[in-house]
Coordinates of C-alpha atoms in Angstrom, one line a residue:
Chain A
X1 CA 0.0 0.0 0.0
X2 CA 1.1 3.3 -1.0
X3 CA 1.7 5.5 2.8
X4 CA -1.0 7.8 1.3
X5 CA -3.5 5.0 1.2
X6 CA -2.8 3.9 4.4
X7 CA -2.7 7.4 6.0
X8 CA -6.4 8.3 4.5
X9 CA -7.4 4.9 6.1
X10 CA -5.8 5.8 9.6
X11 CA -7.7 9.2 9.5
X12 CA -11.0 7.7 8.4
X13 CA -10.8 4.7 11.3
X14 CA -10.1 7.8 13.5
X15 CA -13.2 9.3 12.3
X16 CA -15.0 5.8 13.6
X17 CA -13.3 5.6 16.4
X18 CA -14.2 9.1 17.7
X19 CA -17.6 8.6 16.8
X20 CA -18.0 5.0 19.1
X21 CA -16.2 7.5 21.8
X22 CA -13.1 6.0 21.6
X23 CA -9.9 8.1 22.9
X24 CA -6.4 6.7 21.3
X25 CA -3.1 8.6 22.2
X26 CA -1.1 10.1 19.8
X27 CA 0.7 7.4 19.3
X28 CA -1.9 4.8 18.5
X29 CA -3.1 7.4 16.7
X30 CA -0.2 7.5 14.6
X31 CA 0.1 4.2 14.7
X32 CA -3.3 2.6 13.8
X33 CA -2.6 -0.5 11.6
X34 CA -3.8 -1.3 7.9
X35 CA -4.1 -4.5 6.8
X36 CA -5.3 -4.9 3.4
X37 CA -3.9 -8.6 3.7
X38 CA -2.1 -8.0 0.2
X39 CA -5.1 -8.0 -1.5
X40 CA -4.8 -4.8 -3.2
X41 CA -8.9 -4.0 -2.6
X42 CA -8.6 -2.3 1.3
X43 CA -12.2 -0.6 1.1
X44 CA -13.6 -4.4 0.3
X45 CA -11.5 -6.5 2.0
X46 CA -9.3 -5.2 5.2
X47 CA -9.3 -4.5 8.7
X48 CA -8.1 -1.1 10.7
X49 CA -6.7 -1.8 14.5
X50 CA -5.1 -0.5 17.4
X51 CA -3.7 -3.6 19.5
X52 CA -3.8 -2.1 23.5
X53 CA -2.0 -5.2 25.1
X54 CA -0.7 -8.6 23.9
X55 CA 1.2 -10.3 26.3
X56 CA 1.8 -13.6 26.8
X57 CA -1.4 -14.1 28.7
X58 CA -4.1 -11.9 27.1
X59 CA -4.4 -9.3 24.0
X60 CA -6.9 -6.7 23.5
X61 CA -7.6 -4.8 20.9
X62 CA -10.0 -2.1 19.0
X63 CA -11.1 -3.2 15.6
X64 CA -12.5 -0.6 12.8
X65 CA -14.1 -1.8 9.8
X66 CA -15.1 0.7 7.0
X67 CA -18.7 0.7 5.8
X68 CA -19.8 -3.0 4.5
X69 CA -15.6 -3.8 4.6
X70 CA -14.6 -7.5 5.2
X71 CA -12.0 -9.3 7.3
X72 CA -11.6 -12.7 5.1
X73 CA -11.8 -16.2 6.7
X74 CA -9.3 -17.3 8.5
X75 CA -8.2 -19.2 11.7
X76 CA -6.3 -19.1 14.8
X77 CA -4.5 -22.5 14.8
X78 CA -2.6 -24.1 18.0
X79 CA 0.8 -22.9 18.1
X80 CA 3.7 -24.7 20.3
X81 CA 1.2 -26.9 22.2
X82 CA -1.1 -24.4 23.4
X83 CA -4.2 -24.0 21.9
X84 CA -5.3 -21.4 19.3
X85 CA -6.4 -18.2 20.2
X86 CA -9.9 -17.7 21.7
X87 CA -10.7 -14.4 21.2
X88 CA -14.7 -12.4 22.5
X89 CA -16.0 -9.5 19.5
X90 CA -17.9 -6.7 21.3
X91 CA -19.2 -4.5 19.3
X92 CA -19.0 -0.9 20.2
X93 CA -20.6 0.9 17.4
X94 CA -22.5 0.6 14.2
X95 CA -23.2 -3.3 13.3
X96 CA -21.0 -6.1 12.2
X97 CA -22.2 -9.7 10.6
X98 CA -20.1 -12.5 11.8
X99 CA -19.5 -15.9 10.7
X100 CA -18.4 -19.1 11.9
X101 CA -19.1 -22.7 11.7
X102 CA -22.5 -24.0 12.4
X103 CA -25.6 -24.5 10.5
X104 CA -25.2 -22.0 7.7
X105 CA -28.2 -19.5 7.5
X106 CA -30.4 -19.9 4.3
X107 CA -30.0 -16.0 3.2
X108 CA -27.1 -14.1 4.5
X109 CA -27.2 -10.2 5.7
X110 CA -24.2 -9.6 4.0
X111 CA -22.0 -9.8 0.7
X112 CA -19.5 -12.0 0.5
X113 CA -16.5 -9.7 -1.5
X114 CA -17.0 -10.4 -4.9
X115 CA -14.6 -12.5 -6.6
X116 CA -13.2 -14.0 -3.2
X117 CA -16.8 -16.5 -3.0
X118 CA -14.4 -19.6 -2.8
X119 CA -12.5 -18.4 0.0
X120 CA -15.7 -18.1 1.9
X121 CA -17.1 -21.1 3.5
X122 CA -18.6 -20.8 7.1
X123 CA -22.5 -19.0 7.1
X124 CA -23.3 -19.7 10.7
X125 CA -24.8 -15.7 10.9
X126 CA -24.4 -13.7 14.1
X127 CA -25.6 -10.4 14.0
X128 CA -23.7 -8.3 16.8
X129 CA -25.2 -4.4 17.6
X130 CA -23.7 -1.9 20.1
X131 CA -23.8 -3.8 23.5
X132 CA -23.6 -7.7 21.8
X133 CA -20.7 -10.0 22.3
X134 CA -19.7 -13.3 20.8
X135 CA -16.5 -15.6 21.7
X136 CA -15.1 -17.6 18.9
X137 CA -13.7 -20.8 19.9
X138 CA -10.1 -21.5 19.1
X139 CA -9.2 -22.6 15.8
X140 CA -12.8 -22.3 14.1
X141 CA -13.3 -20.7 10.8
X142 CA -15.0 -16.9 11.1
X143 CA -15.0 -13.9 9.4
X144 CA -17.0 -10.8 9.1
X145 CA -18.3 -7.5 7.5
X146 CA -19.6 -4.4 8.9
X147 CA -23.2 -2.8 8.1
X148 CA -23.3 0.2 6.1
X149 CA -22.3 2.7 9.1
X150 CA -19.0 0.5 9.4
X151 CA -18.2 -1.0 12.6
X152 CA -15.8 -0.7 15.7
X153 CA -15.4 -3.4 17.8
X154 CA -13.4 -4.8 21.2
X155 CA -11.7 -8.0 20.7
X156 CA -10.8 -9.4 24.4
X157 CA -8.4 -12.9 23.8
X158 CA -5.5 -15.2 24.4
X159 CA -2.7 -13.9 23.5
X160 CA -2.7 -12.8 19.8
X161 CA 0.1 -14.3 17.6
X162 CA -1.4 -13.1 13.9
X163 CA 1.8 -14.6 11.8
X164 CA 0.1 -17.8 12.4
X165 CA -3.8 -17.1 10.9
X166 CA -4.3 -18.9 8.6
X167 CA -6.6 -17.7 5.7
X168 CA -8.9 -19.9 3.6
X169 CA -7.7 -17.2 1.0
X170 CA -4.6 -18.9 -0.5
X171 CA -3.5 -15.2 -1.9
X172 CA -3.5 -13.4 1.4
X173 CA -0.3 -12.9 3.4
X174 CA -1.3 -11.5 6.9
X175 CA 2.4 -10.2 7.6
X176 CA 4.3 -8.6 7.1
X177 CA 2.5 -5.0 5.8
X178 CA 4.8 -3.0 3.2
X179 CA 4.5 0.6 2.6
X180 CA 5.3 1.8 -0.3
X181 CA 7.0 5.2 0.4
X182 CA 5.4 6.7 -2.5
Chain B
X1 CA -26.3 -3.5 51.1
X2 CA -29.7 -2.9 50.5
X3 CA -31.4 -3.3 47.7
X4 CA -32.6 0.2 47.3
X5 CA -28.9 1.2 47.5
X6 CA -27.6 -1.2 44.9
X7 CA -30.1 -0.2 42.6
X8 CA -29.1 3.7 42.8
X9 CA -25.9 2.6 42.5
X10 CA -26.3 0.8 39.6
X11 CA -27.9 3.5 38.2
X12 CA -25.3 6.0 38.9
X13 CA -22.9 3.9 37.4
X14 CA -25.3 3.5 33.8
X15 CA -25.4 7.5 34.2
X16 CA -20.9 7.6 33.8
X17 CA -21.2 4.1 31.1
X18 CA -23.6 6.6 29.3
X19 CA -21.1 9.6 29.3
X20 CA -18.4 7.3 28.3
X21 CA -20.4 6.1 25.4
X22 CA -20.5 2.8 26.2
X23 CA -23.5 1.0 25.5
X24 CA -24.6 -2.3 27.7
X25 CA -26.7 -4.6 26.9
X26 CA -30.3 -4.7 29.2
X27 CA -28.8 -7.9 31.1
X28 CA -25.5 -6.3 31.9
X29 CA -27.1 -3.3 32.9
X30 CA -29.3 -5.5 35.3
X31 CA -26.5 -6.8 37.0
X32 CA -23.7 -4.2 37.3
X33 CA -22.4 -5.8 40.4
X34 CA -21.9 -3.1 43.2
X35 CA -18.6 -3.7 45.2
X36 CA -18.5 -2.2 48.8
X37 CA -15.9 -4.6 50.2
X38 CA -18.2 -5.3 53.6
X39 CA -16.8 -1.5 54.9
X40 CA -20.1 -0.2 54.5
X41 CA -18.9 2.9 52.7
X42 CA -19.7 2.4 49.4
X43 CA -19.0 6.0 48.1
X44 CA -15.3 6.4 49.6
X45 CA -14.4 2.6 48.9
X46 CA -16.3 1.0 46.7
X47 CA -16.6 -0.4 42.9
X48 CA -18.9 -1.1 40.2
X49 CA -18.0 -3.4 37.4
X50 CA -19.6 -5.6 34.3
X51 CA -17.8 -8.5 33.9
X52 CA -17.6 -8.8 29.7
X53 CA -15.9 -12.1 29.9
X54 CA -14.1 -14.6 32.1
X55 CA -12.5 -17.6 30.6
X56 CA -9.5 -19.8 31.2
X57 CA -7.4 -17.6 29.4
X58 CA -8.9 -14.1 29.5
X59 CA -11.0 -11.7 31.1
X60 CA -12.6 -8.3 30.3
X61 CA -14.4 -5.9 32.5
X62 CA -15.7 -2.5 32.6
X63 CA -15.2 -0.9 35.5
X64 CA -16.5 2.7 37.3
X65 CA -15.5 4.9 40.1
X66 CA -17.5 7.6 41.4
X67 CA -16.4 10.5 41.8
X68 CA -13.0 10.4 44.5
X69 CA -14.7 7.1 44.6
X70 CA -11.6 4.2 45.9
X71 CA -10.6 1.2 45.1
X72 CA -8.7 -0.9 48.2
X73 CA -5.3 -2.0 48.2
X74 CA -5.2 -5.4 47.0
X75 CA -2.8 -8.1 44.9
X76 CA -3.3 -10.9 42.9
X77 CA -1.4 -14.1 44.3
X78 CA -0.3 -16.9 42.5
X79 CA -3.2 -19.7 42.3
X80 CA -2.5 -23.4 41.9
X81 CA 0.9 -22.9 40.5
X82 CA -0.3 -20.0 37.6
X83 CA 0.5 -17.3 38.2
X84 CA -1.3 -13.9 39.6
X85 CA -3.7 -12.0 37.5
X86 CA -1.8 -9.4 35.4
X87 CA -4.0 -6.7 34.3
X88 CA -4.2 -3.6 32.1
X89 CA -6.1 -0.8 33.3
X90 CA -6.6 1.5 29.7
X91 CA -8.8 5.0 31.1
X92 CA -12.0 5.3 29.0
X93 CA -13.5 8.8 30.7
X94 CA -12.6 10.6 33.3
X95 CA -9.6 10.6 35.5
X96 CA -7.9 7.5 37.7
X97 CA -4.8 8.0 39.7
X98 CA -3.4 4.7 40.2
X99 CA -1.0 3.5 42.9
X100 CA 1.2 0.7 42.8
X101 CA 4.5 -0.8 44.4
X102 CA 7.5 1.4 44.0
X103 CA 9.2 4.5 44.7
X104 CA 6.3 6.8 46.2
X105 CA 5.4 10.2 45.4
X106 CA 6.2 13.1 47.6
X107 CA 2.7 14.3 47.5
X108 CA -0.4 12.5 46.3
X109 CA -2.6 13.7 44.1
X110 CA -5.7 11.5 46.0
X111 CA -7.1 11.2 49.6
X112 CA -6.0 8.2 51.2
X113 CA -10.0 7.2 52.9
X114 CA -10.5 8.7 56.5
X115 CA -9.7 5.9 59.2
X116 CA -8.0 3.5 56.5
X117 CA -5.1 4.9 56.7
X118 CA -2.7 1.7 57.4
X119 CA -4.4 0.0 54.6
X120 CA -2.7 1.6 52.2
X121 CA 0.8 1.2 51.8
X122 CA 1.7 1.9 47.9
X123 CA 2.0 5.3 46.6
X124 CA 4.2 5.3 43.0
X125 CA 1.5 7.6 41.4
X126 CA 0.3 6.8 37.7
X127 CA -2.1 8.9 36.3
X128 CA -4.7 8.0 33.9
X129 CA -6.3 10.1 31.1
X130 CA -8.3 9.1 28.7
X131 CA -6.6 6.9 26.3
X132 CA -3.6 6.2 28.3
X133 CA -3.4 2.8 30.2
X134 CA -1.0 1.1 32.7
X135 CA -0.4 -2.8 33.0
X136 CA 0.1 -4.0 36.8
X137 CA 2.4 -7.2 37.4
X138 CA 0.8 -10.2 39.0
X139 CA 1.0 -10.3 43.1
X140 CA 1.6 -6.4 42.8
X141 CA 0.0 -4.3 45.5
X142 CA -2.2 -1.5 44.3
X143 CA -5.3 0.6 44.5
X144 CA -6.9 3.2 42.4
X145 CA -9.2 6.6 43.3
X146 CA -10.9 8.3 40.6
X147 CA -11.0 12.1 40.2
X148 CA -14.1 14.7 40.7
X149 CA -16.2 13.6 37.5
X150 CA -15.5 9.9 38.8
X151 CA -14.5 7.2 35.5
X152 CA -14.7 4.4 33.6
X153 CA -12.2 2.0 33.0
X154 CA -11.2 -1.0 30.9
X155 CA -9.5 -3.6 32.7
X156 CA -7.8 -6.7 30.2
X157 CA -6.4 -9.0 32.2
X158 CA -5.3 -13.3 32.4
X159 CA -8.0 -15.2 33.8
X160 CA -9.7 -13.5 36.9
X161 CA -10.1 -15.1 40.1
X162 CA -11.5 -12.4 42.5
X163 CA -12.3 -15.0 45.9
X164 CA -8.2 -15.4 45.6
X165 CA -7.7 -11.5 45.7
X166 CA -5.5 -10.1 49.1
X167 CA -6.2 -7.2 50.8
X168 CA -4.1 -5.3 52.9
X169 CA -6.8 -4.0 55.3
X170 CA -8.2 -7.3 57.2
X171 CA -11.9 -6.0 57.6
X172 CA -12.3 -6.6 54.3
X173 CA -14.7 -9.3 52.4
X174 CA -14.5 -9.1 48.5
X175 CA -16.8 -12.2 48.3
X176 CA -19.8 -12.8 48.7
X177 CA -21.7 -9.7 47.9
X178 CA -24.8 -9.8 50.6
X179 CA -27.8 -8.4 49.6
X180 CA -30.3 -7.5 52.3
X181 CA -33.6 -7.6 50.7
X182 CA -35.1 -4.6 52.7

């Protein structure tokens, strides 16, 4: 991503985050990560955070999604012996559509990103407003898409070790980010 | 604690979730639990708190002070062989001064509670802002007073285990909360 892109997308998940009445430091401010997971098509498919904490006993951090944007399927796998992260979505403001494994839902509220339909699999549908919480069992499929205001949402969890996702989405690389200093 | 009194405190504390635009959900709100720590003096020591999530691996809770409002002196010990809670307080609205082992400060910026005196023993000062947070190592003493407009605070921790918690003064029960139906 060019550091343009990725600075308009810092200012906009600002723009979410002070509307959910969420105060970040300067720092986090500055520092508010872009992950278009090298897909090349952030505004469809790509996730805005701040991680708070990650230590080797819990993580927490603030998620934004844009307006109907989608973090692809993926999973936390067991890693050394211990078992993949369990991680609790609480959504803050606006709406998000989750999915993970279950009995799929007949229609779904969202779309999946077009051109990506193979890499989506799971349709159990979990619709989270201001106030609702889920907790995704380690190591099970999910992924999910704000509604049309976009989304910010708490993730409480195990400790968070994101090189080891992995992505139904053969084409995605979760790490490392490049800028492109252009 | 009577009723009566645990609901207007419940309420108060819905009244600073509001002003820190956080939202909870009608349960939650139903059972903020109302901490007076058996002293009797909810207002000077005394805590409210939803408890998001509590697993074997994590834990996530929303905490408020009233205003000047005090948290005890407590630590979190080692239990069967893992060890203490470790826990992140991040500021959400409003103002905390924290306290914690190490080198004290000349002058406090809080009021120690009248006739409590020898229960408090740590006084290296952190003060919290909105947006800024502090992470407190397991078996640590500490306590924590909030400023005039009272506040809310996120607390990410390791798994929480609050019947295990030590307090330094000796009068004091942290489980169970008794509720006198009067």
């Amino acid at each position: 991503m060019r550091r343009s892109e990725v600075k308009a997308a810092q200012q906009r998940a600002a723009e979410l985050f002070d509307k959910a009445g969420i105060v970040l430091s300067s720092s986090e401010f500055d520092n508010i990560e872009v992950a278009s997971f090298g897909l090349g098509e952030l505004e469809v498919q790509g996730l805005e955070l701040v991680t708070y904490v990650n230590t080797d006993r819990y993580c927490a951090k603030e998620l934004v999604l844009f307006p109907h944007q989608t973090c692809p399927e993926h999973r936390h796998p067991q890693v050394e012996g211990e078992a993949g992260k369990m991680e609790t979505f609480r959504c803050r403001y606006g709406k998000v559509f989750l999915y993970v494994e279950g009995p799929p839902a007949e229609v779904i509220q969202s779309a999946i990103p077009a051109g990506s339909e193979p890499y989506y699999t799971v349709f159990y549908e979990i619709s989270l407003n201001p106030g609702d919480q889920y907790t995704i069992p380690p190591d099970t499929l999910h992924w999910f898409q704000a509604g049309a205001e976009g989304a910010v949402v708490s993730e409480f969890s195990s400790t968070s070790r994101d090189e080891f996702d992995i992505f139904t989405d053969p084409r995605i690389e979760r790490m490392p980010i490049v800028i492109e200093d252009i």
